[in-house]
PDB file of C-alpha atoms in Angstrom:
ATOM      1  CA  SER Q   1      15.269 -27.124   3.171  1.00 45.00           C
ATOM      2  CA  SER Q   2      15.583 -23.347   2.993  1.00 43.00           C
ATOM      3  CA  SER Q   3      14.049 -23.087  -0.494  1.00 42.00           C
ATOM      4  CA  SER Q   4      10.822 -24.797   0.557  1.00 40.00           C
ATOM      5  CA  SER Q   5      10.494 -22.614   3.654  1.00 38.00           C
ATOM      6  CA  SER Q   6      11.002 -19.428   1.613  1.00 36.00           C
ATOM      7  CA  ASN Q   7       8.359 -20.635  -0.860  1.00 35.00           C
ATOM      8  CA  GLN Q   8       6.005 -21.292   2.027  1.00 33.00           C
ATOM      9  CA  GLN Q   9       6.685 -17.829   3.403  1.00 33.00           C
ATOM     10  CA  ARG Q  10       5.961 -16.260   0.015  1.00 34.00           C
ATOM     11  CA  VAL Q  11       2.616 -18.076  -0.216  1.00 33.00           C
ATOM     12  CA  THR Q  12       1.702 -16.821   3.259  1.00 34.00           C
ATOM     13  CA  LEU Q  13       2.709 -13.222   2.576  1.00 39.00           C
ATOM     14  CA  VAL Q  14       0.860 -12.893  -0.711  1.00 42.00           C
ATOM     15  CA  GLY Q  15      -2.154 -13.185   1.457  1.00 45.00           C
ATOM     16  CA  LEU Q  16      -5.465 -13.715  -0.243  1.00 48.00           C
ATOM     17  CA  PRO Q  17      -5.019 -16.429  -2.887  1.00 48.00           C
ATOM     18  CA  GLY Q  18      -7.270 -16.162  -5.906  1.00 51.00           C
ATOM     19  CA  THR Q  19      -8.707 -12.788  -4.925  1.00 60.00           C
ATOM     20  CA  GLY Q  20      -6.137 -10.566  -6.600  1.00 71.00           C
ATOM     21  CA  ALA Q  21      -5.578  -8.770  -3.306  1.00 84.00           C
ATOM     22  CA  TYR Q  22      -2.764  -8.399  -0.813  1.00 90.00           C
ATOM     23  CA  ASN Q  23      -3.342  -7.569   2.850  1.00 92.00           C
ATOM     24  CA  ALA Q  24      -0.782  -6.386   5.372  1.00 94.00           C
ATOM     25  CA  GLN Q  25      -1.240  -5.221   8.926  1.00 95.00           C
ATOM     26  CA  VAL Q  26       0.144  -1.728   9.450  1.00 96.00           C
ATOM     27  CA  GLU Q  27       0.409   0.960  12.089  1.00 97.00           C
ATOM     28  CA  VAL Q  28      -0.670   4.310  10.622  1.00 97.00           C
ATOM     29  CA  VAL Q  29       1.725   6.945  11.960  1.00 97.00           C
ATOM     30  CA  PRO Q  30       0.161  10.157  13.302  1.00 97.00           C
ATOM     31  CA  CYS Q  31       0.655  12.998  10.808  1.00 96.00           C
ATOM     32  CA  PRO Q  32      -1.586  15.786   9.477  1.00 96.00           C
ATOM     33  CA  THR Q  33      -3.124  13.620   6.726  1.00 96.00           C
ATOM     34  CA  SER Q  34      -3.738  10.555   8.913  1.00 96.00           C
ATOM     35  CA  LYS Q  35      -5.296  12.701  11.643  1.00 96.00           C
ATOM     36  CA  ARG Q  36      -7.521  14.525   9.142  1.00 95.00           C
ATOM     37  CA  LEU Q  37      -8.735  11.184   7.752  1.00 95.00           C
ATOM     38  CA  GLY Q  38      -9.071   9.538  11.167  1.00 93.00           C
ATOM     39  CA  LEU Q  39      -6.597   6.799  10.255  1.00 94.00           C
ATOM     40  CA  VAL Q  40      -4.179   6.784  13.199  1.00 91.00           C
ATOM     41  CA  GLY Q  41      -3.214   3.446  14.768  1.00 95.00           C
ATOM     42  CA  PRO Q  42      -3.406  -0.252  13.840  1.00 96.00           C
ATOM     43  CA  ALA Q  43      -5.029  -0.978  10.488  1.00 96.00           C
ATOM     44  CA  ILE Q  44      -4.906  -3.240   7.450  1.00 95.00           C
ATOM     45  CA  ILE Q  45      -3.740  -2.052   4.055  1.00 96.00           C
ATOM     46  CA  ARG Q  46      -5.339  -3.901   1.140  1.00 94.00           C
ATOM     47  CA  VAL Q  47      -3.861  -3.696  -2.340  1.00 92.00           C
ATOM     48  CA  THR Q  48      -5.911  -4.665  -5.412  1.00 88.00           C
ATOM     49  CA  THR Q  49      -5.525  -3.905  -9.105  1.00 84.00           C
ATOM     50  CA  GLU Q  50      -7.748  -0.817  -8.761  1.00 85.00           C
ATOM     51  CA  THR Q  51      -7.429   0.467  -5.207  1.00 89.00           C
ATOM     52  CA  ILE Q  52      -5.244   0.735  -2.167  1.00 93.00           C
ATOM     53  CA  SER Q  53      -7.561   0.662   0.837  1.00 94.00           C
ATOM     54  CA  VAL Q  54      -7.124   1.157   4.557  1.00 96.00           C
ATOM     55  CA  LEU Q  55      -9.317  -1.094   6.693  1.00 95.00           C
ATOM     56  CA  ASP Q  56      -9.860  -1.459  10.407  1.00 94.00           C
ATOM     57  CA  LEU Q  57      -8.785  -4.690  12.084  1.00 92.00           C
ATOM     58  CA  GLU Q  58     -12.257  -6.181  11.475  1.00 92.00           C
ATOM     59  CA  GLU Q  59     -11.660  -5.505   7.749  1.00 89.00           C
ATOM     60  CA  ASN Q  60     -14.253  -2.719   7.444  1.00 93.00           C
ATOM     61  CA  THR Q  61     -13.085  -0.249   4.803  1.00 93.00           C
ATOM     62  CA  LEU Q  62     -12.075   3.131   6.215  1.00 95.00           C
ATOM     63  CA  VAL Q  63     -10.884   4.707   2.966  1.00 95.00           C
ATOM     64  CA  ASP Q  64     -10.267   3.633  -0.639  1.00 93.00           C
ATOM     65  CA  PHE Q  65      -7.669   5.300  -2.831  1.00 93.00           C
ATOM     66  CA  LEU Q  66      -7.998   4.673  -6.565  1.00 90.00           C
ATOM     67  CA  VAL Q  67      -4.641   3.894  -8.178  1.00 86.00           C
ATOM     68  CA  PRO Q  68      -4.890   6.847 -10.637  1.00 85.00           C
ATOM     69  CA  HIS Q  69      -5.303   9.184  -7.644  1.00 88.00           C
ATOM     70  CA  LEU Q  70      -1.977   8.142  -6.140  1.00 87.00           C
ATOM     71  CA  GLN Q  71       1.048  10.281  -6.873  1.00 86.00           C
ATOM     72  CA  ARG Q  72       3.846   8.200  -5.396  1.00 86.00           C
ATOM     73  CA  PHE Q  73       4.596   5.439  -2.957  1.00 87.00           C
ATOM     74  CA  GLY Q  74       7.737   4.029  -1.466  1.00 88.00           C
ATOM     75  CA  LYS Q  75       9.700   3.774   1.738  1.00 89.00           C
ATOM     76  CA  LYS Q  76      11.603   6.252   3.829  1.00 89.00           C
ATOM     77  CA  ASP Q  77      13.255   5.686   7.200  1.00 89.00           C
ATOM     78  CA  GLY Q  78      11.769   2.174   7.229  1.00 89.00           C
ATOM     79  CA  LEU Q  79       8.191   3.440   6.839  1.00 93.00           C
ATOM     80  CA  PHE Q  80       5.840   2.890   3.923  1.00 94.00           C
ATOM     81  CA  ILE Q  81       4.817   6.202   2.311  1.00 93.00           C
ATOM     82  CA  LEU Q  82       1.660   6.754   0.290  1.00 93.00           C
ATOM     83  CA  GLN Q  83       1.351  10.132  -1.433  1.00 92.00           C
ATOM     84  CA  ILE Q  84      -2.202  10.953  -2.478  1.00 92.00           C
ATOM     85  CA  GLY Q  85      -2.922  13.410  -5.289  1.00 90.00           C
ATOM     86  CA  ASP Q  86      -5.461  16.243  -5.537  1.00 91.00           C
ATOM     87  CA  LEU Q  87      -7.885  14.132  -7.577  1.00 89.00           C
ATOM     88  CA  SER Q  88      -8.639  11.901  -4.597  1.00 92.00           C
ATOM     89  CA  PRO Q  89     -11.922  12.689  -2.808  1.00 91.00           C
ATOM     90  CA  THR Q  90      -9.885  12.699   0.405  1.00 93.00           C
ATOM     91  CA  GLY Q  91      -7.781  15.588  -0.869  1.00 94.00           C
ATOM     92  CA  ALA Q  92      -4.026  15.504  -1.347  1.00 94.00           C
ATOM     93  CA  GLY Q  93      -1.735  14.320   1.425  1.00 95.00           C
ATOM     94  CA  VAL Q  94       0.880  11.859   2.567  1.00 95.00           C
ATOM     95  CA  LEU Q  95       0.355   8.820   4.799  1.00 96.00           C
ATOM     96  CA  TYR Q  96       3.138   7.051   6.693  1.00 96.00           C
ATOM     97  CA  MET Q  97       2.727   3.453   7.844  1.00 96.00           C
ATOM     98  CA  ASP Q  98       4.879   1.103   9.853  1.00 96.00           C
ATOM     99  CA  VAL Q  99       4.674  -2.380   8.335  1.00 95.00           C
ATOM    100  CA  ALA Q 100       6.583  -5.571   9.128  1.00 93.00           C
ATOM    101  CA  ASP Q 101       7.754  -6.161   5.546  1.00 92.00           C
ATOM    102  CA  VAL Q 102       7.757  -2.891   3.625  1.00 92.00           C
ATOM    103  CA  ASN Q 103       9.514  -4.457   0.622  1.00 90.00           C
ATOM    104  CA  MET Q 104       6.824  -7.119   0.261  1.00 91.00           C
ATOM    105  CA  LEU Q 105       4.156  -4.402   0.369  1.00 91.00           C
ATOM    106  CA  LEU Q 106       5.970  -2.413  -2.332  1.00 89.00           C
ATOM    107  CA  HIS Q 107       6.279  -5.585  -4.411  1.00 87.00           C
ATOM    108  CA  ALA Q 108       2.527  -6.211  -4.067  1.00 87.00           C
ATOM    109  CA  ILE Q 109       1.731  -2.657  -5.196  1.00 86.00           C
ATOM    110  CA  ASN Q 110       4.058  -3.005  -8.171  1.00 82.00           C
ATOM    111  CA  ARG Q 111       2.486  -6.327  -9.081  1.00 80.00           C
ATOM    112  CA  TYR Q 112      -1.198  -5.531  -8.585  1.00 79.00           C
ATOM    113  CA  CYS Q 113      -1.504  -1.812  -9.263  1.00 74.00           C
ATOM    114  CA  ILE Q 114       1.253  -0.585 -11.460  1.00 65.00           C
ATOM    115  CA  GLU Q 115       1.754  -3.492 -13.849  1.00 61.00           C
ATOM    116  CA  SER Q 116      -1.969  -3.663 -14.537  1.00 58.00           C
ATOM    117  CA  TYR Q 117      -2.644   0.064 -14.566  1.00 56.00           C
ATOM    118  CA  ALA Q 118       0.366   1.855 -16.026  1.00 53.00           C
ATOM    119  CA  PRO Q 119       3.644  -0.039 -16.306  1.00 48.00           C
ATOM    120  CA  GLU Q 120       5.282   2.912 -18.037  1.00 49.00           C
ATOM    121  CA  LYS Q 121       4.607   5.053 -14.957  1.00 51.00           C
ATOM    122  CA  LEU Q 122       6.246   2.667 -12.503  1.00 48.00           C
ATOM    123  CA  ARG Q 123       9.388   4.722 -12.083  1.00 46.00           C
ATOM    124  CA  THR Q 124       7.471   7.930 -11.397  1.00 48.00           C
ATOM    125  CA  TYR Q 125       5.502   6.293  -8.592  1.00 49.00           C
ATOM    126  CA  LEU Q 126       8.477   5.079  -6.622  1.00 51.00           C
ATOM    127  CA  VAL Q 127       9.980   7.179  -3.866  1.00 47.00           C
ATOM    128  CA  ASN Q 128      13.640   6.229  -4.095  1.00 43.00           C
ATOM    129  CA  ASN Q 129      14.712   6.140  -0.480  1.00 38.00           C
TER     130      ASN Q 129
END
């Protein structure tokens, strides 16, 4: 039935059961920030309650962004956008990523990061596009 297959899909997409983390494979789009940080090309984005990290395909961490250092996130033109604030050790900037299911990634960030960190700030984080 369609309900059981959608449940199965949800279990698969939420990724790392019991770890409080969500992984998605992404393609980091070349832009000034991604080039400066050396993050262009295929990668994994990992969402936890405290960080959003970019990993290489062997799951070695390339960069960690603490949730309080993020200014906004959302989607624009089908891409996932992560806006990093000045407090981040990486410096401020914007990353663009192509991801198969951008809505599922946004849902994971809402669930893991925002609800646990600052539910009242949820609206300010979202890029409404």
